[in-house]
mmCIF file of C-alpha atoms in Angstrom:
data_model
loop_
_atom_site.group_PDB
_atom_site.id
_atom_site.type_symbol
_atom_site.label_atom_id
_atom_site.label_comp_id
_atom_site.label_asym_id
_atom_site.label_seq_id
_atom_site.Cartn_x
_atom_site.Cartn_y
_atom_site.Cartn_z
ATOM 1 C CA MET A 990 1.654 16.907 8.413
ATOM 2 C CA SER A 991 2.589 20.548 8.622
ATOM 3 C CA THR A 992 0.139 22.750 6.768
ATOM 4 C CA HIS A 993 2.337 25.851 6.934
ATOM 5 C CA ALA A 994 4.952 24.947 4.349
ATOM 6 C CA SER A 995 4.222 25.621 0.688
ATOM 7 C CA ASP A 996 4.928 21.960 -0.017
ATOM 8 C CA PRO A 997 4.157 20.097 3.221
ATOM 9 C CA LEU A 998 5.037 16.691 1.802
ATOM 10 C CA ALA A 999 8.449 17.882 0.663
ATOM 11 C CA ALA A 1000 9.019 19.356 4.123
ATOM 12 C CA LEU A 1001 8.693 15.863 5.580
ATOM 13 C CA GLY A 1002 11.897 14.921 3.798
ATOM 14 C CA SER A 1003 13.836 16.735 6.506
ATOM 15 C CA LEU A 1004 12.386 14.663 9.347
ATOM 16 C CA PRO A 1005 14.715 12.407 11.376
ATOM 17 C CA GLY A 1006 15.840 9.378 9.371
ATOM 18 C CA VAL A 1007 13.763 10.174 6.300
ATOM 19 C CA ALA A 1008 16.569 11.274 3.976
ATOM 20 C CA ASP A 1009 18.512 8.092 4.749
ATOM 21 C CA ALA A 1010 15.403 5.975 4.136
ATOM 22 C CA VAL A 1011 14.722 7.691 0.802
ATOM 23 C CA ASP A 1012 18.324 7.161 -0.313
ATOM 24 C CA SER A 1013 18.367 3.524 0.777
ATOM 25 C CA VAL A 1014 15.092 2.781 -1.036
ATOM 26 C CA ARG A 1015 16.275 4.427 -4.236
ATOM 27 C CA LYS A 1016 19.492 2.370 -4.247
ATOM 28 C CA ALA A 1017 17.598 -0.867 -3.561
ATOM 29 C CA VAL A 1018 15.067 -0.192 -6.332
ATOM 30 C CA ASP A 1019 17.826 0.695 -8.801
ATOM 31 C CA ARG A 1020 19.585 -2.592 -8.030
ATOM 32 C CA VAL A 1021 16.599 -4.812 -8.759
ATOM 33 C CA TYR A 1022 15.732 -2.856 -11.906
ATOM 34 C CA GLY A 1023 19.294 -3.494 -13.060
ATOM 35 C CA HIS A 1024 18.965 -7.259 -12.695
ATOM 36 C CA ARG A 1025 19.549 -9.021 -16.010
ATOM 37 C CA VAL A 1026 16.258 -10.973 -15.716
ATOM 38 C CA MET A 1027 14.332 -7.685 -15.708
ATOM 39 C CA ARG A 1028 15.375 -7.000 -19.283
ATOM 40 C CA ARG A 1029 13.342 -9.857 -20.708
ATOM 41 C CA ARG A 1030 10.974 -11.161 -18.030
ATOM 42 C CA SER A 1031 9.767 -8.065 -16.183
ATOM 43 C CA ASN A 1032 6.099 -8.967 -16.722
ATOM 44 C CA GLU A 1033 6.601 -12.215 -14.819
ATOM 45 C CA ILE A 1034 8.296 -10.338 -11.986
ATOM 46 C CA SER A 1035 5.424 -7.834 -11.877
ATOM 47 C CA SER A 1036 2.804 -10.588 -11.737
ATOM 48 C CA GLU A 1037 4.632 -12.418 -8.984
ATOM 49 C CA ALA A 1038 5.110 -9.174 -7.037
ATOM 50 C CA ALA A 1039 1.365 -8.499 -7.232
ATOM 51 C CA LEU A 1040 0.577 -11.975 -5.916
ATOM 52 C CA ARG A 1041 3.081 -11.762 -3.074
ATOM 53 C CA GLY A 1042 2.011 -8.235 -2.232
ATOM 54 C CA ALA A 1043 -1.617 -9.331 -2.008
ATOM 55 C CA ARG A 1044 -0.649 -12.187 0.288
ATOM 56 C CA GLY A 1045 1.253 -9.794 2.545
ATOM 57 C CA SER A 1046 -1.537 -7.236 2.697
ATOM 58 C CA ALA A 1047 -4.109 -9.912 3.491
ATOM 59 C CA ALA A 1048 -1.847 -11.247 6.266
ATOM 60 C CA LEU A 1049 -1.830 -7.825 7.932
ATOM 61 C CA SER A 1050 -5.624 -7.828 7.741
ATOM 62 C CA GLY A 1051 -5.822 -11.152 9.563
ATOM 63 C CA ALA A 1052 -5.699 -13.689 6.735
ATOM 64 C CA ASP A 1053 -2.145 -15.018 6.932
ATOM 65 C CA TRP A 1054 -2.165 -17.722 4.266
ATOM 66 C CA ALA A 1055 0.846 -19.470 2.810
ATOM 67 C CA LEU A 1056 1.817 -18.178 -0.611
ATOM 68 C CA GLU A 1057 1.112 -21.519 -2.271
ATOM 69 C CA GLU A 1058 -2.372 -21.574 -0.773
ATOM 70 C CA VAL A 1059 -3.066 -18.131 -2.233
ATOM 71 C CA ARG A 1060 -1.711 -19.307 -5.574
ATOM 72 C CA ARG A 1061 -3.747 -22.537 -5.538
ATOM 73 C CA ARG A 1062 -7.158 -21.330 -4.413
ATOM 74 C CA THR A 1063 -9.869 -20.273 -6.829
ATOM 75 C CA ASP A 1064 -12.808 -19.767 -4.450
ATOM 76 C CA PHE A 1065 -12.453 -16.807 -2.121
ATOM 77 C CA SER A 1066 -15.998 -16.658 -0.765
ATOM 78 C CA ALA A 1067 -15.966 -19.404 1.851
ATOM 79 C CA ASP A 1068 -15.344 -17.316 4.971
ATOM 80 C CA ALA A 1069 -14.013 -13.971 6.214
ATOM 81 C CA GLU A 1070 -10.347 -14.911 5.710
ATOM 82 C CA ALA A 1071 -10.988 -16.134 2.174
ATOM 83 C CA ARG A 1072 -12.882 -12.932 1.372
ATOM 84 C CA THR A 1073 -9.968 -10.871 2.694
ATOM 85 C CA VAL A 1074 -7.477 -12.743 0.504
ATOM 86 C CA GLY A 1075 -9.790 -12.401 -2.487
ATOM 87 C CA ALA A 1076 -10.132 -8.667 -1.862
ATOM 88 C CA ALA A 1077 -6.349 -8.264 -1.671
ATOM 89 C CA LEU A 1078 -5.876 -10.169 -4.933
ATOM 90 C CA ARG A 1079 -8.493 -8.074 -6.720
ATOM 91 C CA LEU A 1080 -6.851 -4.883 -5.482
ATOM 92 C CA GLY A 1081 -3.457 -6.066 -6.693
ATOM 93 C CA ALA A 1082 -4.884 -6.705 -10.141
ATOM 94 C CA GLU A 1083 -6.816 -3.422 -10.278
ATOM 95 C CA ALA A 1084 -4.129 -1.044 -9.006
ATOM 96 C CA GLY A 1085 -2.262 -0.892 -12.292
ATOM 97 C CA GLN A 1086 -5.423 0.123 -14.144
ATOM 98 C CA LEU A 1087 -5.864 3.252 -12.021
ATOM 99 C CA LEU A 1088 -2.509 4.959 -12.428
ATOM 100 C CA SER A 1089 -3.669 7.395 -15.097
ATOM 101 C CA ILE A 1090 -6.489 8.616 -12.859
ATOM 102 C CA TRP A 1091 -4.513 8.852 -9.610
ATOM 103 C CA ARG A 1092 -2.851 12.220 -10.146
ATOM 104 C CA GLN A 1093 -6.022 13.799 -11.526
ATOM 105 C CA SER A 1094 -8.657 12.366 -9.190
ATOM 106 C CA PRO A 1095 -7.318 10.373 -6.249
ATOM 107 C CA MET A 1096 -10.757 10.275 -4.628
ATOM 108 C CA ARG A 1097 -12.159 8.443 -7.640
ATOM 109 C CA VAL A 1098 -9.349 5.928 -7.320
ATOM 110 C CA LEU A 1099 -9.964 5.380 -3.606
ATOM 111 C CA ALA A 1100 -13.683 4.880 -4.227
ATOM 112 C CA ARG A 1101 -12.886 2.368 -6.962
ATOM 113 C CA LEU A 1102 -10.434 0.524 -4.719
ATOM 114 C CA HIS A 1103 -13.082 0.127 -2.025
ATOM 115 C CA LEU A 1104 -15.612 -1.124 -4.557
ATOM 116 C CA VAL A 1105 -13.101 -3.649 -5.894
ATOM 117 C CA ALA A 1106 -12.155 -4.809 -2.410
ATOM 118 C CA ALA A 1107 -15.764 -5.210 -1.298
ATOM 119 C CA GLY A 1108 -16.693 -6.999 -4.512
ATOM 120 C CA ASP A 1109 -20.295 -5.998 -3.865
ATOM 121 C CA PRO A 1110 -22.040 -2.736 -4.793
ATOM 122 C CA GLY A 1111 -23.700 -2.363 -1.396
ATOM 123 C CA GLU A 1112 -25.146 0.850 -0.052
ATOM 124 C CA SER A 1113 -21.968 1.883 1.805
ATOM 125 C CA VAL A 1114 -19.486 0.659 -0.810
ATOM 126 C CA GLY A 1115 -17.344 3.003 -2.890
ATOM 127 C CA ARG A 1116 -17.918 6.152 -0.852
ATOM 128 C CA PRO A 1117 -16.694 7.613 2.455
ATOM 129 C CA ARG A 1118 -18.792 6.535 5.421
ATOM 130 C CA LEU A 1119 -21.658 8.629 6.754
ATOM 131 C CA ASP A 1120 -22.693 9.553 10.269
ATOM 132 C CA GLY A 1121 -23.885 6.463 12.103
ATOM 133 C CA GLU A 1122 -22.002 3.981 9.921
ATOM 134 C CA THR A 1123 -19.476 1.821 11.720
ATOM 135 C CA VAL A 1124 -15.991 0.762 10.632
ATOM 136 C CA ASP A 1125 -14.917 -2.877 10.449
ATOM 137 C CA GLU A 1126 -11.124 -2.677 10.780
ATOM 138 C CA PRO A 1127 -10.062 -4.884 13.691
ATOM 139 C CA LEU A 1128 -6.313 -4.313 13.325
ATOM 140 C CA ILE A 1129 -6.480 -0.565 13.978
ATOM 141 C CA GLU A 1130 -7.841 0.346 17.400
ATOM 142 C CA ALA A 1131 -7.243 4.109 17.297
ATOM 143 C CA PRO A 1132 -10.293 6.367 17.637
ATOM 144 C CA VAL A 1133 -12.208 6.718 14.381
ATOM 145 C CA PRO A 1134 -12.439 10.282 13.024
ATOM 146 C CA THR A 1135 -15.885 11.686 12.306
ATOM 147 C CA PRO A 1136 -17.158 11.712 8.717
ATOM 148 C CA SER A 1137 -16.772 15.496 8.579
ATOM 149 C CA GLU A 1138 -13.138 15.257 9.674
ATOM 150 C CA VAL A 1139 -12.592 12.452 7.174
ATOM 151 C CA ALA A 1140 -13.997 14.596 4.361
ATOM 152 C CA GLY A 1141 -11.763 17.547 5.205
ATOM 153 C CA ARG A 1142 -8.584 15.507 5.494
ATOM 154 C CA LEU A 1143 -9.312 13.489 2.349
ATOM 155 C CA ASP A 1144 -9.774 16.742 0.442
ATOM 156 C CA GLY A 1145 -6.441 17.967 1.771
ATOM 157 C CA LEU A 1146 -4.698 14.731 0.838
ATOM 158 C CA ALA A 1147 -6.208 14.807 -2.651
ATOM 159 C CA GLU A 1148 -5.037 18.385 -3.145
ATOM 160 C CA LEU A 1149 -1.475 17.423 -2.237
ATOM 161 C CA ILE A 1150 -1.498 14.485 -4.653
ATOM 162 C CA VAL A 1151 -2.935 16.523 -7.536
ATOM 163 C CA ALA A 1152 -0.520 19.396 -6.894
ATOM 164 C CA GLY A 1153 2.464 17.078 -7.090
ATOM 165 C CA GLY A 1154 5.504 18.823 -5.671
ATOM 166 C CA GLU A 1155 9.057 17.901 -4.839
ATOM 167 C CA ALA A 1156 8.469 15.261 -2.170
ATOM 168 C CA PRO A 1157 10.252 11.931 -2.683
ATOM 169 C CA ALA A 1158 7.972 9.101 -3.775
ATOM 170 C CA LEU A 1159 8.525 7.233 -0.528
ATOM 171 C CA VAL A 1160 7.323 10.212 1.531
ATOM 172 C CA THR A 1161 4.176 10.688 -0.530
ATOM 173 C CA ALA A 1162 3.348 6.971 -0.496
ATOM 174 C CA ALA A 1163 3.898 6.700 3.265
ATOM 175 C CA VAL A 1164 1.660 9.695 3.950
ATOM 176 C CA VAL A 1165 -1.086 8.327 1.680
ATOM 177 C CA HIS A 1166 -0.887 5.006 3.524
ATOM 178 C CA GLY A 1167 -0.778 6.594 6.974
ATOM 179 C CA GLU A 1168 -3.617 9.042 6.342
ATOM 180 C CA LEU A 1169 -5.933 6.350 5.019
ATOM 181 C CA LEU A 1170 -5.200 4.117 8.012
ATOM 182 C CA ALA A 1171 -5.783 7.046 10.353
ATOM 183 C CA LEU A 1172 -9.033 8.115 8.705
ATOM 184 C CA ARG A 1173 -10.477 4.700 7.863
ATOM 185 C CA PRO A 1174 -12.802 6.491 5.433
ATOM 186 C CA PHE A 1175 -14.766 3.395 4.402
ATOM 187 C CA THR A 1176 -16.902 0.976 6.377
ATOM 188 C CA SER A 1177 -14.595 -1.947 5.539
ATOM 189 C CA TYR A 1178 -11.267 -2.989 3.973
ATOM 190 C CA ASN A 1179 -9.490 0.266 4.891
ATOM 191 C CA GLY A 1180 -6.168 -1.442 5.561
ATOM 192 C CA LEU A 1181 -6.200 -3.222 2.212
ATOM 193 C CA VAL A 1182 -7.177 -0.002 0.429
ATOM 194 C CA ALA A 1183 -4.479 2.000 2.241
ATOM 195 C CA ARG A 1184 -1.775 -0.444 1.211
ATOM 196 C CA ALA A 1185 -3.045 -0.590 -2.382
ATOM 197 C CA ALA A 1186 -2.981 3.212 -2.503
ATOM 198 C CA GLU A 1187 0.598 3.190 -1.211
ATOM 199 C CA ARG A 1188 1.489 0.856 -4.085
ATOM 200 C CA ILE A 1189 -0.207 3.147 -6.624
ATOM 201 C CA ALA A 1190 1.691 6.138 -5.240
ATOM 202 C CA LEU A 1191 5.020 4.304 -5.522
ATOM 203 C CA VAL A 1192 4.324 3.107 -9.052
ATOM 204 C CA GLY A 1193 2.743 6.343 -10.281
ATOM 205 C CA SER A 1194 5.651 8.412 -8.997
ATOM 206 C CA GLY A 1195 8.065 6.635 -11.307
ATOM 207 C CA LEU A 1196 10.028 5.095 -8.437
ATOM 208 C CA ASP A 1197 8.699 1.623 -9.270
ATOM 209 C CA PRO A 1198 7.085 1.963 -12.724
ATOM 210 C CA LYS A 1199 6.858 -1.792 -13.341
ATOM 211 C CA ALA A 1200 5.357 -2.511 -9.886
ATOM 212 C CA ILE A 1201 8.031 -5.002 -8.872
ATOM 213 C CA CYS A 1202 8.755 -3.701 -5.354
ATOM 214 C CA PRO A 1203 5.793 -4.848 -3.216
ATOM 215 C CA ALA A 1204 5.904 -2.860 0.027
ATOM 216 C CA GLU A 1205 3.078 -5.042 1.344
ATOM 217 C CA VAL A 1206 5.522 -7.947 1.507
ATOM 218 C CA GLY A 1207 7.801 -5.911 3.721
ATOM 219 C CA HIS A 1208 5.008 -4.654 5.952
ATOM 220 C CA ALA A 1209 3.946 -8.246 6.564
ATOM 221 C CA GLU A 1210 7.505 -9.483 7.035
ATOM 222 C CA GLN A 1211 8.182 -6.885 9.726
ATOM 223 C CA GLY A 1212 5.040 -8.089 11.486
ATOM 224 C CA ARG A 1213 1.786 -6.632 12.729
ATOM 225 C CA ALA A 1214 3.293 -5.405 16.007
ATOM 226 C CA ALA A 1215 5.980 -3.360 14.235
ATOM 227 C CA TYR A 1216 3.409 -2.091 11.722
ATOM 228 C CA LEU A 1217 1.118 -0.873 14.487
ATOM 229 C CA ALA A 1218 3.966 0.648 16.480
ATOM 230 C CA ALA A 1219 5.132 2.619 13.453
ATOM 231 C CA PHE A 1220 1.574 3.677 12.704
ATOM 232 C CA GLU A 1221 1.183 4.940 16.273
ATOM 233 C CA GLY A 1222 4.158 7.165 15.515
ATOM 234 C CA TYR A 1223 2.375 8.557 12.473
ATOM 235 C CA LEU A 1224 -0.766 9.172 14.521
ATOM 236 C CA SER A 1225 1.246 11.057 17.129
ATOM 237 C CA GLY A 1226 2.057 13.723 14.574
ATOM 238 C CA THR A 1227 5.479 14.325 16.124
ATOM 239 C CA PRO A 1228 8.479 14.741 13.806
ATOM 240 C CA GLU A 1229 10.076 11.625 15.297
ATOM 241 C CA GLY A 1230 6.885 9.584 14.980
ATOM 242 C CA VAL A 1231 6.101 10.588 11.408
ATOM 243 C CA GLY A 1232 9.748 10.112 10.431
ATOM 244 C CA ALA A 1233 9.729 6.629 11.958
ATOM 245 C CA TRP A 1234 6.592 5.720 9.976
ATOM 246 C CA ILE A 1235 8.157 6.873 6.718
ATOM 247 C CA ALA A 1236 11.324 4.930 7.528
ATOM 248 C CA HIS A 1237 9.218 1.850 8.335
ATOM 249 C CA CYS A 1238 7.510 2.146 4.946
ATOM 250 C CA GLY A 1239 10.940 2.525 3.348
ATOM 251 C CA ARG A 1240 12.173 -0.647 4.987
ATOM 252 C CA SER A 1241 9.027 -2.387 3.719
ATOM 253 C CA VAL A 1242 9.833 -1.356 0.151
ATOM 254 C CA GLU A 1243 13.391 -2.641 0.585
ATOM 255 C CA LEU A 1244 12.079 -5.991 1.806
ATOM 256 C CA GLY A 1245 9.749 -6.083 -1.189
ATOM 257 C CA VAL A 1246 12.782 -5.460 -3.391
ATOM 258 C CA ARG A 1247 14.570 -8.354 -1.692
ATOM 259 C CA GLU A 1248 11.591 -10.610 -2.423
ATOM 260 C CA SER A 1249 11.529 -9.689 -6.102
ATOM 261 C CA THR A 1250 15.290 -10.036 -6.342
ATOM 262 C CA ALA A 1251 14.914 -13.599 -5.073
ATOM 263 C CA VAL A 1252 12.274 -14.205 -7.763
ATOM 264 C CA CYS A 1253 14.689 -12.843 -10.380
ATOM 265 C CA GLU A 1254 17.426 -15.145 -9.131
ATOM 266 C CA ALA A 1255 15.088 -18.150 -9.217
ATOM 267 C CA LEU A 1256 14.041 -17.364 -12.781
ATOM 268 C CA GLN A 1257 17.672 -16.976 -13.772
ATOM 269 C CA ARG A 1258 18.428 -20.413 -12.382
ATOM 270 C CA GLY A 1259 15.397 -21.845 -14.168
ATOM 271 C CA ALA A 1260 13.870 -22.860 -10.854
ATOM 272 C CA ALA A 1261 10.697 -20.806 -11.167
#
């Protein structure tokens, strides 16, 4: 991110491919919000989007369960995969409760998300990691920033969120997601937290106020290889790389829209 512009997030809107991605996402979101089922059954769509989003996020973190298995299971403590799915489900349920705090204190929200994901008030839970603490995030192999670098960049990210600005919702959400993946500020569950924070940014911005456009579905559908390749672009810091990451996140939102549109169509037919 450029730190020289008065609104660095807004400046990202001029990166290659970003304006087209923002426009495409807005049109897709408007279409699903205009679906006739949304007028009377939006709560059902929101609940289903949360479930499917949790499944997608867990899949990216190594627990790729079928949707019906996620829907059926009640015990999520049996093994590491089950704990990952349980963490993703808890985050999906919690995210909507944190919207009012997000713009005032994003760090409080991130700490709460980690606590919810961990499901255990351990010594390292709910706070950024300290010197000597390791990170358990097998999907992301990039070098882990030091705790002091994490603190500085988290402060900068929080300032941008609190300040608001003119950046499109997609840009802000993609940067929140990318920064948290890059920093891995917690000892565990950073990927799940990053994707939950992206969802909060999209919902809190007003782009997706009813939380029916689960980007996590799209991230999973595009696959782990594409996710990591796009993230490498973000890490590079080049205009092309950061623009490609934002566009990738935009495509993920569009795929989430497609998923929820299919749910709307099924409800309309009386098949769900």
